[in-house]
Amino acid sequence: MIVIHRPAQVKGPMGESLDRQVLPPGDPIPQDALWIDLIDPTKDEDRLVEVHLSIEIPTKEEMADIEPSEILYHENNARYMTARVLCSSDTDNPKLIDVSFILTERALVTVRYGEPRSFSMFMARAVKPGGCRHQPEAVLDGLLETIIDRAAEILGTVGTRIDRLSQSIFENEKQGARRAASYRVALKSIGRKGDVISNVRESMVSVERMLLFLSASMPRPQKTAGYKTEWRTALRDVQSIEEHATFLSNKIQFLLDATLGLVTIEQNDIIKIFSVMSVIFLPPTLVSSLYGMNFKIMPELDWEFGYPWAIMLMVLAAVLPYLYFRWKRWL
């Protein structure tokens, strides 16, 4: 699908904005298209944009490359940049998708195979008065700013959830199987939040590379110089988010270690109970084994109080170790 964003014909009281239009199949791309958004494009749609702007659209496999020289480069008076953008972060299956940004003199082209929320957020803002200036660089700057804001929003939400999870782990007053089940839930939650934080950090690293590339490559200084300061500000924001992501990663690791430690303590308590029970019942077993031997000469066999004596001896053999353990505070 090709989504076209053109300069709004009427300038609003708050400034410039964009008009959004889904290009019908077979229709030519308008000459005044400022932002061409390719969503799961077909080969014919790729070819249409390539002919319109005299560029090459990277394939999905090429976008997934990790070498900087393959995802950040100049070609045919256009700058090709690929970043990893957060997608489905509000679900149980967060992921990253590769998004290519192709900046030309006439328009910005984005190629993506997913629906990250940051794009819909920027689209909603761009159609409002003052939402976006009529320059490809302005569209790119707005997209990057929204991607960074979305990453910061996700980290803030995850940080709040981590705080609540920490309280539930260390203030867990449940007993037995319910407490063990809560630890399993906590471990799964820690894993999911760790995935989100890892995705945010990976996304910001790719955006940071892209901003450094933009700041270093200035083929049109008279038109892009005004955005250099904004890109540097965005770069500082990205680095700040990366530091916060590192802090949350350390906190997640601490919670993981603490939860596993509590699980180990719980298991040790169970094993200790079995060990103590074994020790308590071992002496009575010895007594019963002793009097269970079938020797012909055993004085207690003909004794009137032999049976009560054996019972009393077994009870004492069980109670005395228990009292000793309690005195030593091992129980």
Short mmCIF file of N, CA and C in Angstrom, two decimals, residues 151-167 189 192-194 196-197 200 244-245 247-249 251-252 255:
data_model
loop_
_atom_site.label_atom_id
_atom_site.label_comp_id
_atom_site.label_asym_id
_atom_site.label_seq_id
_atom_site.Cartn_x
_atom_site.Cartn_y
_atom_site.Cartn_z
N ALA A 151 9.42 5.75 22.42
CA ALA A 151 10.34 4.92 23.18
C ALA A 151 10.41 5.38 24.64
N ALA A 152 10.45 6.70 24.84
CA ALA A 152 10.47 7.22 26.21
C ALA A 152 9.18 6.88 26.95
N GLU A 153 8.05 6.96 26.25
CA GLU A 153 6.76 6.61 26.87
C GLU A 153 6.73 5.15 27.28
N ILE A 154 7.24 4.28 26.43
CA ILE A 154 7.25 2.84 26.74
C ILE A 154 8.15 2.58 27.94
N LEU A 155 9.32 3.22 27.97
CA LEU A 155 10.22 3.01 29.11
C LEU A 155 9.59 3.50 30.41
N GLY A 156 8.90 4.63 30.34
CA GLY A 156 8.23 5.13 31.54
C GLY A 156 7.19 4.16 32.05
N THR A 157 6.41 3.59 31.15
CA THR A 157 5.39 2.61 31.54
C THR A 157 6.03 1.36 32.13
N VAL A 158 7.09 0.88 31.48
CA VAL A 158 7.78 -0.31 31.98
C VAL A 158 8.38 -0.04 33.35
N GLY A 159 8.96 1.16 33.53
CA GLY A 159 9.54 1.49 34.83
C GLY A 159 8.51 1.46 35.94
N THR A 160 7.31 1.99 35.68
CA THR A 160 6.24 1.96 36.68
C THR A 160 5.82 0.53 37.00
N ARG A 161 5.71 -0.29 35.97
CA ARG A 161 5.33 -1.69 36.19
C ARG A 161 6.41 -2.46 36.94
N ILE A 162 7.66 -2.13 36.70
CA ILE A 162 8.76 -2.79 37.41
C ILE A 162 8.69 -2.44 38.90
N ASP A 163 8.36 -1.18 39.22
CA ASP A 163 8.24 -0.79 40.63
C ASP A 163 7.12 -1.58 41.32
N ARG A 164 5.99 -1.73 40.63
CA ARG A 164 4.89 -2.51 41.22
C ARG A 164 5.28 -3.98 41.36
N LEU A 165 6.00 -4.49 40.37
CA LEU A 165 6.44 -5.88 40.43
C LEU A 165 7.41 -6.10 41.58
N SER A 166 8.29 -5.13 41.80
CA SER A 166 9.25 -5.23 42.90
C SER A 166 8.53 -5.29 44.24
N GLN A 167 7.50 -4.48 44.41
CA GLN A 167 6.75 -4.51 45.67
C GLN A 167 6.04 -5.85 45.86
N SER A 189 6.77 -12.26 34.06
CA SER A 189 6.62 -10.82 33.89
C SER A 189 7.98 -10.15 33.75
N ARG A 192 9.20 -10.70 30.18
CA ARG A 192 8.53 -9.85 29.19
C ARG A 192 9.02 -8.41 29.25
N LYS A 193 9.18 -7.89 30.45
CA LYS A 193 9.65 -6.51 30.59
C LYS A 193 11.10 -6.39 30.15
N GLY A 194 11.89 -7.43 30.39
CA GLY A 194 13.27 -7.41 29.89
C GLY A 194 13.32 -7.37 28.38
N VAL A 196 11.04 -5.99 26.40
CA VAL A 196 10.66 -4.63 25.97
C VAL A 196 11.82 -3.66 26.13
N ILE A 197 12.51 -3.74 27.27
CA ILE A 197 13.64 -2.85 27.51
C ILE A 197 14.74 -3.10 26.49
N VAL A 200 13.71 -1.52 23.24
CA VAL A 200 13.86 -0.06 23.27
C VAL A 200 15.32 0.33 23.08
N HIS A 244 18.74 5.39 30.55
CA HIS A 244 17.62 4.95 31.39
C HIS A 244 17.31 3.48 31.13
N ALA A 245 17.41 3.07 29.88
CA ALA A 245 17.18 1.65 29.55
C ALA A 245 18.22 0.77 30.23
N PHE A 247 19.72 1.47 33.07
CA PHE A 247 19.33 1.44 34.49
C PHE A 247 18.21 0.43 34.74
N LEU A 248 17.18 0.45 33.87
CA LEU A 248 16.08 -0.49 34.03
C LEU A 248 16.52 -1.93 33.79
N SER A 249 17.47 -2.12 32.88
CA SER A 249 18.00 -3.47 32.65
C SER A 249 18.69 -3.99 33.90
N LYS A 251 18.02 -3.05 36.92
CA LYS A 251 16.97 -3.30 37.91
C LYS A 251 16.26 -4.62 37.63
N ILE A 252 16.01 -4.89 36.36
CA ILE A 252 15.39 -6.16 35.98
C ILE A 252 16.30 -7.33 36.38
N LEU A 255 15.99 -7.86 40.08
CA LEU A 255 14.73 -8.54 40.43
C LEU A 255 14.77 -10.00 40.05
#
